[in-house]
Amino acid sequence: MQYMILIYEPESAFEGEVGERRLTDVVAKHMALAGELTAAGIQKNGAGLQPVHTATTVVTDASGAQTLHDGPFAETHEQLGGYYLIEVADLDAALAIAKRVPVAPGGKVEVRPLIVY
Amino acid sequence: MEGRLIEAARGRVVAALAARFRDLDLAEEAFAEAAASAVEAWRRDFPDDPPAWLWRTACRKALDAVRRANTRKNAVHDAPPPEPTPEDAMIAADQPIPDERLRLIFVCCHPALDPAARIALTLKIVLGLSTDRLARAFLVAEPAMLQRITRAKQKIAVAGVPFEIPGPAAWPERLDAVLSTLEVAYAQAYEDAALTTETAAAFAPEVLRLSGLLADLLPGEPEVLALAALIRFAEARRPARLDDTGAMVPLSLQEPHLWRGDRIAEGAQLLDRAADLARPGPRQILAAIHGAHLSRQETGVTPWGDIARLYDALVMQRPGPVSEVNRAVAYAEAYDPDTGLRAFNAIPPQPTWLPWQAARAWLLDQTGQRAAAASAYDAALALGPPPAERLYLDRQRRRLG
């Protein structure tokens, strides 16, 4: 089955001098994990995202009219910061990988199965 | 008689179907169809082995349903009838029903499922309780219960919850999810049973049954045996938990001759087996605490010193207000009330939590602080305790004037 692993973290965790060091550390861990998962044929895709201040949201209202908003679709304490797309046997295998995804303190990792068409 | 035979076979057959087809809805529907046709078929020709008949018939119904679904999906018109598959052959060969109930318990109690849905789903799939009965047991409306169960089933199917006994890496987490599901359910049944409704009381024996089944299926897991023991010890006390007026009787004041000796013996045997496995855990300590209380039936005295030491061990293994409040009360009995109150005062206050207020009132009362005790009883009563506990607390409060 294919699962999307979505990583939500407070962006503030990567700000300042401590944040910079943390970012270097977390990115290195992501690289190691992604390398391992790709080599094992588990990871199909994945990326980190630029901070939410770079986001633009297209809003379609009930009549179909579209407007653009500067920023993410929802202002939350944690923001979507990156994802892994993996293929494994079942939810337990996906959760085992999700637990290994490096996050800043307060980070959350969500696991969602993909719809198969 | 047919009805009882069918009900007795349900858990095992539904579990076996679900494990084979990896689909809980399909398993339940196929079993229901087989059960419906059994009534007619058995009247004509009563089978030698009714559960095996149900298993074979339900398997065929499930296979038919899978084929119909595949045919619809592939949109093949006028397709020839399918060839018999190896599965058909296996069913025809009178295979015994595999016991897949453990596997299904692990599926239904998966930690990725909503905790409130886990026990309901387990009781439904493994013990065959109806949605209506579950709704009454958990004090929710039937549509709400149906939705809870349906969502959990959908998540199992769509999110890919594995239909396997977990491997060694996942075992501790998955087993703990099963045990805490049962533990929380029993705690709820225990409270409701004595203290509120009669319908809810019928739910405690089902959790007792499930814990016994789990102990049979996992005889090498000490915490599983301990949980089964714990539930038996608690159920042993049920006849002594209310007085003639319907008020709660605290454990230390219960009449030991009212405790059920058969349940105590079962619990003691399970706990001995757990101890023989020599892998201590929090549920073994809890069961030992319950067992120590029940030893009063034999000896006439509660071994408070032992109980206080067991609580010390429990607080190490399972820190938190539940263990610590109970330990403070045990200290008051084992050492002196002031020691108990000092231990209690070290716990972060939980003023909206009834056991905290009730323990505080009792400890203040024991240490002779009548006015403070009275206002603590008032605070406890203001939290809206269930009827039996209200009667007890109210009596304590009035005694203080």
Coordinates of C-alpha atoms in Angstrom, one line a residue:
Chain A
M1 CA 0.0 0.0 0.0
Q2 CA 1.1 3.6 -0.6
Y3 CA 1.1 6.0 2.3
M4 CA 1.9 9.7 2.5
I5 CA 3.8 10.7 5.6
L6 CA 3.1 14.4 6.3
I7 CA 5.4 16.3 8.6
Y8 CA 4.0 19.2 10.6
E9 CA 6.4 21.3 12.8
P10 CA 6.3 24.7 14.3
E11 CA 8.5 26.8 11.9
S12 CA 9.7 28.8 14.9
A13 CA 11.6 25.7 16.0
F14 CA 14.1 26.4 13.1
E15 CA 14.6 30.1 13.7
G16 CA 17.5 31.7 15.5
E17 CA 20.9 30.3 16.2
V18 CA 19.5 27.2 18.0
G19 CA 17.0 26.7 15.2
E20 CA 19.8 26.9 12.5
R21 CA 21.7 24.1 14.2
R22 CA 18.6 22.1 14.7
L23 CA 17.7 22.5 11.0
T24 CA 21.2 21.2 9.9
D25 CA 20.8 18.3 12.2
V26 CA 17.2 17.4 11.1
V27 CA 18.0 17.8 7.4
A28 CA 21.0 15.5 7.8
K29 CA 18.7 12.9 9.4
H30 CA 16.1 13.3 6.7
M31 CA 18.8 12.7 4.0
A32 CA 20.0 9.5 5.8
L33 CA 16.4 8.2 6.2
A34 CA 15.4 9.0 2.6
G35 CA 18.6 7.5 1.3
E36 CA 17.9 4.3 3.2
L37 CA 14.2 4.1 2.2
T38 CA 15.0 4.8 -1.4
A39 CA 17.7 2.1 -1.5
A40 CA 15.2 -0.3 0.0
G41 CA 12.6 0.5 -2.7
I42 CA 10.2 1.9 -0.1
Q43 CA 10.3 5.6 -0.8
K44 CA 8.7 6.7 -4.0
N45 CA 8.9 10.4 -3.6
G46 CA 9.5 13.0 -0.9
A47 CA 10.4 16.6 -0.4
G48 CA 10.8 19.4 2.1
L49 CA 8.7 22.5 1.6
Q50 CA 9.7 26.2 1.7
P51 CA 8.2 28.0 4.8
V52 CA 4.6 29.0 4.8
H53 CA 5.3 32.7 4.2
T54 CA 6.0 31.6 0.6
A55 CA 2.7 29.8 0.2
T56 CA -0.2 31.0 -2.0
T57 CA -3.7 29.6 -1.6
V58 CA -6.3 29.4 -4.4
V59 CA -9.7 29.7 -2.8
T60 CA -12.8 28.6 -4.9
D61 CA -16.0 29.8 -3.4
A62 CA -19.5 28.2 -3.8
S63 CA -20.2 29.9 -7.1
G64 CA -16.9 28.7 -8.5
A65 CA -15.2 32.1 -8.4
Q66 CA -11.5 31.9 -7.5
T67 CA -9.4 34.3 -5.4
L68 CA -5.8 34.1 -4.3
H69 CA -4.6 34.4 -0.7
D70 CA -1.1 35.0 0.5
G71 CA -0.3 32.3 3.0
P72 CA -1.3 28.7 3.8
F73 CA -4.9 27.5 3.8
A74 CA -5.1 27.5 7.6
E75 CA -3.1 29.4 10.2
T76 CA -2.0 26.7 12.7
H77 CA 0.8 26.4 15.2
E78 CA 2.4 23.7 13.2
Q79 CA 2.9 23.9 9.4
L80 CA 3.2 21.3 6.8
G81 CA 6.9 21.2 6.2
G82 CA 7.5 18.2 4.0
Y83 CA 6.4 14.7 3.1
Y84 CA 7.5 11.2 2.2
L85 CA 5.6 9.0 -0.2
I86 CA 6.2 5.4 0.6
E87 CA 5.0 1.9 -0.4
V88 CA 4.9 -0.8 2.3
A89 CA 2.8 -3.8 3.2
D90 CA 0.5 -2.3 5.8
L91 CA -0.2 0.4 8.3
D92 CA 2.1 -1.1 10.9
A93 CA 5.1 -0.9 8.5
A94 CA 4.1 2.7 7.6
L95 CA 3.8 3.7 11.3
A96 CA 7.2 2.2 12.0
I97 CA 8.8 4.5 9.3
A98 CA 6.7 7.5 10.6
K99 CA 8.2 7.0 14.0
R100 CA 11.7 7.3 12.5
V101 CA 11.0 10.6 10.7
P102 CA 13.1 13.3 12.4
V103 CA 11.1 16.2 13.8
A104 CA 11.7 19.3 15.9
P105 CA 10.2 19.3 19.4
G106 CA 6.4 19.6 19.1
G107 CA 6.4 18.1 15.7
K108 CA 3.7 15.8 14.4
V109 CA 3.8 13.2 11.7
E110 CA 0.6 12.2 10.0
V111 CA 0.2 8.9 8.0
R112 CA -2.4 8.8 5.3
P113 CA -3.2 6.0 2.9
L114 CA -3.4 7.0 -0.8
I115 CA -6.5 6.4 -2.8
V116 CA -5.8 3.7 -5.4
Y117 CA -7.6 4.4 -8.7
Chain B
M1 CA -31.4 -24.6 20.4
E2 CA -30.3 -23.7 16.8
G3 CA -30.1 -20.1 18.0
R4 CA -27.7 -20.9 20.9
L5 CA -25.5 -23.1 18.7
I6 CA -25.2 -20.3 16.2
E7 CA -24.4 -17.7 18.8
A8 CA -21.8 -20.1 20.4
A9 CA -20.1 -20.5 17.0
R10 CA -20.2 -16.8 16.0
G11 CA -17.0 -15.4 17.4
R12 CA -14.8 -18.2 16.1
V13 CA -16.4 -18.3 12.6
V14 CA -16.6 -14.6 12.1
A15 CA -12.9 -14.3 13.2
A16 CA -11.9 -17.0 10.8
L17 CA -13.8 -15.4 8.0
A18 CA -12.4 -12.0 8.7
A19 CA -8.8 -13.4 8.8
R20 CA -9.2 -15.2 5.5
F21 CA -11.0 -12.5 3.6
R22 CA -9.4 -9.5 5.4
D23 CA -12.8 -7.8 5.5
L24 CA -14.8 -7.4 8.7
D25 CA -18.1 -6.4 7.0
L26 CA -17.9 -9.3 4.6
A27 CA -17.2 -11.7 7.5
E28 CA -20.2 -10.4 9.5
E29 CA -22.5 -10.5 6.4
A30 CA -21.5 -13.9 5.3
F31 CA -22.0 -15.3 8.8
A32 CA -25.4 -13.7 9.0
E33 CA -26.4 -15.2 5.7
A34 CA -25.2 -18.6 6.8
A35 CA -27.0 -18.4 10.1
A36 CA -30.2 -17.4 8.3
S37 CA -30.0 -20.4 6.0
A38 CA -29.1 -22.7 8.9
V39 CA -32.6 -22.5 10.4
E40 CA -34.2 -24.0 7.2
A41 CA -31.4 -26.4 6.3
W42 CA -30.9 -27.9 9.8
R43 CA -34.6 -28.6 10.0
R44 CA -34.3 -30.9 7.0
D45 CA -30.9 -32.4 7.8
F46 CA -29.2 -31.6 11.1
P47 CA -25.4 -31.5 10.6
D48 CA -22.9 -33.6 12.7
D49 CA -20.9 -30.5 13.4
P50 CA -23.0 -27.3 13.3
P51 CA -20.1 -24.9 13.8
A52 CA -18.2 -26.5 10.8
W53 CA -21.4 -26.3 8.8
L54 CA -21.7 -22.6 9.5
W55 CA -18.0 -22.1 8.7
R56 CA -18.3 -23.9 5.3
T57 CA -21.5 -22.2 4.4
A58 CA -20.3 -18.7 5.4
C59 CA -17.1 -19.2 3.4
R60 CA -19.1 -20.0 0.3
K61 CA -21.3 -17.0 0.8
A62 CA -18.3 -14.8 1.3
L63 CA -16.6 -16.2 -1.9
D64 CA -19.8 -15.6 -3.8
A65 CA -19.9 -12.0 -2.6
V66 CA -16.3 -11.5 -3.5
R67 CA -16.9 -12.9 -7.0
R68 CA -20.0 -10.7 -7.5
A69 CA -18.1 -7.6 -6.4
N70 CA -15.2 -8.5 -8.8
T71 CA -17.6 -9.1 -11.6
R72 CA -19.2 -5.8 -11.1
K73 CA -15.9 -4.0 -10.9
N74 CA -14.5 -5.7 -14.0
A75 CA -17.9 -5.1 -15.8
V76 CA -17.6 -8.4 -17.7
H77 CA -21.0 -9.2 -19.0
D78 CA -22.3 -12.8 -19.5
A79 CA -19.1 -14.1 -17.9
P80 CA -19.1 -17.9 -17.5
P81 CA -19.5 -19.2 -14.0
P82 CA -16.1 -19.1 -12.3
E83 CA -14.0 -22.2 -12.0
P84 CA -13.6 -23.7 -8.5
T85 CA -10.6 -22.2 -6.9
P86 CA -8.2 -23.8 -4.4
E87 CA -10.1 -22.0 -1.7
D88 CA -13.3 -23.8 -2.8
A89 CA -11.4 -27.1 -2.6
M90 CA -10.1 -26.3 0.8
I91 CA -13.6 -25.5 2.1
A92 CA -15.0 -28.7 0.7
A93 CA -12.2 -30.7 2.4
D94 CA -13.8 -30.2 5.8
Q95 CA -11.0 -28.2 7.2
P96 CA -11.4 -27.4 10.9
I97 CA -12.3 -23.8 11.7
P98 CA -9.0 -22.0 12.3
D99 CA -9.0 -20.1 15.6
E100 CA -8.3 -16.6 14.5
R101 CA -9.8 -14.8 17.4
L102 CA -6.5 -13.5 18.7
R103 CA -5.7 -12.1 15.3
L104 CA -9.0 -10.3 15.3
I105 CA -8.5 -8.9 18.8
F106 CA -5.3 -7.4 17.6
V107 CA -7.0 -5.9 14.6
C108 CA -9.9 -4.5 16.6
C109 CA -7.7 -3.1 19.3
H110 CA -5.1 -1.5 16.9
P111 CA -3.6 1.6 18.5
A112 CA -4.4 3.6 15.3
L113 CA -8.1 3.2 16.0
D114 CA -10.2 5.5 18.2
P115 CA -9.9 4.2 21.7
A116 CA -13.7 4.6 22.2
A117 CA -14.3 2.4 19.2
R118 CA -11.8 -0.4 20.0
I119 CA -13.7 -2.3 22.7
A120 CA -17.0 -1.9 21.0
L121 CA -15.6 -3.3 17.8
T122 CA -13.9 -6.2 19.7
L123 CA -17.0 -7.1 21.6
K124 CA -19.0 -7.0 18.3
I125 CA -16.6 -8.9 16.1
V126 CA -15.1 -11.4 18.6
L127 CA -18.1 -11.9 20.9
G128 CA -20.9 -11.0 18.5
L129 CA -22.6 -8.4 20.7
S130 CA -25.2 -6.4 18.8
T131 CA -24.9 -2.7 18.1
D132 CA -28.0 -2.1 20.1
R133 CA -26.6 -3.9 23.1
L134 CA -23.3 -2.1 22.8
A135 CA -25.1 1.3 22.6
R136 CA -26.9 0.5 25.8
A137 CA -23.7 -0.7 27.5
F138 CA -21.7 2.4 26.5
L139 CA -24.6 4.8 27.2
V140 CA -24.8 6.2 23.7
A141 CA -27.5 6.3 21.1
E142 CA -27.6 3.4 18.7
P143 CA -26.9 5.5 15.6
A144 CA -23.8 7.0 17.4
M145 CA -22.6 3.5 18.2
L146 CA -23.2 2.3 14.7
Q147 CA -21.2 5.3 13.3
R148 CA -18.4 4.6 15.8
I149 CA -18.1 1.0 14.7
T150 CA -18.5 1.8 11.0
R151 CA -15.8 4.4 11.1
A152 CA -13.4 2.0 12.8
K153 CA -14.1 -0.7 10.3
Q154 CA -13.6 1.7 7.4
K155 CA -10.3 2.8 8.9
I156 CA -9.1 -0.8 9.2
A157 CA -10.0 -1.5 5.6
V158 CA -8.8 1.8 4.0
A159 CA -5.7 2.5 6.1
G160 CA -4.3 -1.0 5.8
V161 CA -4.4 -2.2 9.4
P162 CA -2.7 -5.6 9.1
F163 CA -4.6 -8.8 9.8
E164 CA -1.6 -10.4 11.3
I165 CA -0.4 -11.3 14.7
P166 CA 2.1 -8.5 15.3
G167 CA 5.8 -9.4 15.0
P168 CA 8.3 -9.0 17.9
A169 CA 9.1 -5.4 17.1
A170 CA 5.5 -4.3 17.3
W171 CA 4.4 -6.8 20.0
P172 CA 4.9 -4.7 23.1
E173 CA 3.0 -1.7 21.8
R174 CA 0.2 -3.8 20.1
L175 CA -0.3 -6.0 23.2
D176 CA -0.4 -3.0 25.4
A177 CA -3.1 -1.5 23.2
V178 CA -5.2 -4.6 23.6
L179 CA -4.7 -4.8 27.3
S180 CA -5.4 -1.1 27.9
T181 CA -8.5 -1.4 25.8
L182 CA -9.8 -4.1 28.0
E183 CA -8.7 -2.4 31.1
V184 CA -10.4 0.9 30.3
A185 CA -13.6 -0.9 29.2
Y186 CA -13.6 -2.9 32.5
A187 CA -13.0 0.2 34.6
Q188 CA -16.0 1.8 32.9
A189 CA -18.2 -1.3 33.3
Y190 CA -17.1 -1.6 36.9
E191 CA -18.1 2.0 37.7
D192 CA -21.4 1.8 35.8
A193 CA -22.3 -1.6 37.0
A194 CA -22.5 -0.9 40.7
L195 CA -23.2 2.8 40.5
T196 CA -25.7 3.5 37.8
T197 CA -27.7 1.4 35.4
E198 CA -28.7 -2.2 35.3
T199 CA -28.1 -2.4 31.5
A200 CA -24.5 -1.4 31.9
A201 CA -24.0 -4.1 34.5
A202 CA -24.5 -6.7 31.8
F203 CA -21.4 -5.4 30.1
A204 CA -18.9 -6.3 32.8
P205 CA -19.3 -10.1 32.3
E206 CA -18.5 -9.6 28.6
V207 CA -15.2 -8.0 29.4
L208 CA -14.6 -10.7 31.9
R209 CA -15.2 -13.3 29.2
L210 CA -13.0 -11.5 26.7
S211 CA -10.2 -11.3 29.3
G212 CA -10.5 -15.0 29.9
L213 CA -10.4 -15.7 26.2
L214 CA -7.3 -13.6 25.8
A215 CA -5.7 -15.5 28.8
D216 CA -6.4 -18.8 27.0
L217 CA -5.0 -17.5 23.7
L218 CA -1.8 -16.0 25.3
P219 CA -1.0 -18.2 28.3
G220 CA 2.7 -17.1 28.1
E221 CA 2.0 -13.4 28.7
P222 CA 2.0 -12.5 32.4
E223 CA 0.2 -9.1 32.0
V224 CA -2.6 -10.8 30.1
L225 CA -3.0 -13.4 32.9
A226 CA -2.8 -10.6 35.4
L227 CA -5.5 -8.5 33.7
A228 CA -7.8 -11.6 33.7
A229 CA -7.0 -12.1 37.4
L230 CA -7.7 -8.4 38.2
I231 CA -11.1 -8.5 36.5
R232 CA -12.0 -11.7 38.4
F233 CA -11.0 -10.2 41.7
A234 CA -13.0 -7.0 41.0
E235 CA -16.0 -9.1 39.9
A236 CA -15.7 -11.2 43.1
R237 CA -16.6 -8.1 45.1
R238 CA -19.6 -7.1 43.2
P239 CA -22.2 -8.6 45.6
A240 CA -20.7 -6.6 48.4
R241 CA -20.4 -3.3 46.8
L242 CA -23.8 -1.8 47.7
D243 CA -25.6 -1.9 51.0
D244 CA -29.3 -2.3 51.6
T245 CA -30.0 1.3 50.9
G246 CA -28.1 1.2 47.5
A247 CA -25.2 3.2 48.9
M248 CA -21.6 2.3 47.9
V249 CA -19.6 0.3 50.5
P250 CA -15.9 1.1 50.4
L251 CA -13.7 -1.9 49.9
S252 CA -12.2 -1.9 53.4
L253 CA -15.8 -2.0 54.9
Q254 CA -17.3 -4.7 52.7
E255 CA -18.6 -7.9 54.2
P256 CA -16.0 -10.5 53.1
H257 CA -18.5 -13.4 53.2
L258 CA -20.4 -11.7 50.4
W259 CA -17.3 -11.9 48.1
R260 CA -17.5 -14.7 45.5
G261 CA -15.1 -17.4 46.3
D262 CA -15.2 -19.0 42.9
R263 CA -14.0 -15.7 41.2
I264 CA -11.3 -15.2 43.9
A265 CA -10.0 -18.7 43.2
E266 CA -10.0 -18.2 39.5
G267 CA -8.2 -14.9 39.9
A268 CA -5.6 -16.3 42.3
Q269 CA -4.8 -19.2 40.0
L270 CA -4.3 -16.8 37.0
L271 CA -2.1 -14.5 39.1
D272 CA 0.0 -17.5 40.3
R273 CA 0.6 -18.5 36.7
A274 CA 1.6 -14.9 35.9
A275 CA 4.0 -14.9 38.7
D276 CA 5.6 -18.2 37.5
L277 CA 6.5 -16.5 34.3
A278 CA 8.7 -14.1 36.3
R279 CA 8.2 -11.0 34.2
P280 CA 6.7 -8.4 36.5
G281 CA 4.4 -5.6 35.2
P282 CA 1.9 -3.0 36.4
R283 CA -1.2 -5.2 36.0
Q284 CA 0.4 -7.9 38.1
I285 CA 1.0 -5.4 40.8
L286 CA -2.6 -4.1 40.6
A287 CA -4.0 -7.7 40.6
A288 CA -1.8 -8.4 43.7
I289 CA -3.3 -5.4 45.4
H290 CA -6.8 -6.6 44.7
G291 CA -5.8 -10.1 45.9
A292 CA -4.3 -8.7 49.1
H293 CA -7.6 -7.0 49.9
L294 CA -9.5 -10.2 49.2
S295 CA -7.2 -12.2 51.6
R296 CA -9.3 -10.6 54.3
Q297 CA -11.9 -13.3 53.6
E298 CA -9.5 -15.9 54.9
T299 CA -7.6 -14.0 57.6
G300 CA -10.1 -11.4 58.8
V301 CA -7.6 -8.6 58.4
T302 CA -6.5 -6.4 55.5
P303 CA -2.7 -6.6 55.0
W304 CA -2.3 -2.8 54.7
G305 CA 1.5 -2.9 55.0
D306 CA 1.7 -5.2 52.0
I307 CA -0.8 -3.1 50.1
A308 CA 1.2 0.1 50.8
R309 CA 4.4 -1.5 49.5
L310 CA 2.6 -2.8 46.4
Y311 CA 1.4 0.7 45.7
D312 CA 5.0 1.9 46.0
A313 CA 5.9 -0.6 43.3
L314 CA 2.9 0.4 41.2
V315 CA 3.8 4.2 41.4
M316 CA 7.3 3.3 40.1
Q317 CA 5.8 1.3 37.1
R318 CA 2.7 3.4 36.5
P319 CA 3.2 6.9 37.8
G320 CA 0.2 9.3 37.8
P321 CA -2.6 10.6 39.9
V322 CA -4.6 7.3 39.9
S323 CA -1.8 5.3 41.5
E324 CA -0.7 8.1 43.8
V325 CA -4.1 8.9 45.2
N326 CA -4.7 5.2 46.0
R327 CA -1.3 5.0 47.6
A328 CA -2.0 7.9 49.8
V329 CA -5.1 6.2 51.1
A330 CA -3.1 3.0 51.7
Y331 CA -0.5 4.9 53.6
A332 CA -3.1 6.3 55.9
E333 CA -4.3 2.8 56.7
A334 CA -0.9 1.2 56.8
Y335 CA 1.0 3.9 58.7
D336 CA -1.1 6.7 60.0
P337 CA -3.5 9.3 58.6
D338 CA -1.0 12.1 58.6
T339 CA 1.4 10.1 56.5
G340 CA -1.4 9.5 54.1
L341 CA -2.4 13.1 53.9
R342 CA 1.3 14.2 53.4
A343 CA 1.6 11.8 50.5
F344 CA -1.7 13.1 49.1
N345 CA -0.6 16.7 49.4
A346 CA 2.4 16.0 47.2
I347 CA 0.1 15.1 44.3
P348 CA -0.8 17.9 41.9
P349 CA -4.4 19.0 42.8
Q350 CA -7.1 17.6 40.6
P351 CA -10.2 19.4 42.0
T352 CA -12.6 18.3 39.2
W353 CA -11.7 14.7 39.5
L354 CA -14.1 12.8 41.8
P355 CA -11.6 10.2 43.2
W356 CA -9.2 13.0 44.2
Q357 CA -11.9 15.0 46.0
A358 CA -13.3 11.9 47.7
A359 CA -9.9 10.7 48.9
R360 CA -9.1 14.2 50.1
A361 CA -12.3 14.4 52.1
W362 CA -11.6 11.0 53.7
L363 CA -8.0 11.8 54.6
L364 CA -9.0 15.2 56.1
D365 CA -11.7 13.3 58.0
Q366 CA -9.2 10.7 59.3
T367 CA -6.8 13.4 60.4
G368 CA -9.6 15.1 62.5
Q369 CA -10.0 18.2 60.3
R370 CA -13.7 18.1 60.3
A371 CA -14.5 21.4 58.8
A372 CA -12.0 20.9 55.9
A373 CA -13.3 17.4 55.4
A374 CA -16.9 18.6 55.3
S375 CA -16.1 21.2 52.5
A376 CA -14.2 18.5 50.6
Y377 CA -17.2 16.2 50.7
D378 CA -19.3 19.1 49.5
A379 CA -16.8 19.6 46.6
A380 CA -17.0 15.9 45.8
L381 CA -20.8 15.9 45.8
A382 CA -20.8 19.0 43.6
L383 CA -19.0 16.9 40.9
G384 CA -22.2 14.9 40.4
P385 CA -21.1 11.4 41.5
P386 CA -23.2 8.3 40.4
P387 CA -26.2 7.5 42.7
A388 CA -24.5 4.9 44.9
E389 CA -21.4 6.9 45.5
R390 CA -23.6 10.0 46.1
L391 CA -25.5 8.2 48.9
Y392 CA -22.2 7.2 50.5
L393 CA -20.6 10.6 50.2
D394 CA -23.7 12.3 51.4
R395 CA -23.9 10.1 54.5
Q396 CA -20.2 10.9 55.3
R397 CA -20.9 14.6 54.9
R398 CA -23.9 14.6 57.2
R399 CA -22.0 12.7 59.9
L400 CA -19.7 15.7 60.1
G401 CA -22.6 18.0 60.7

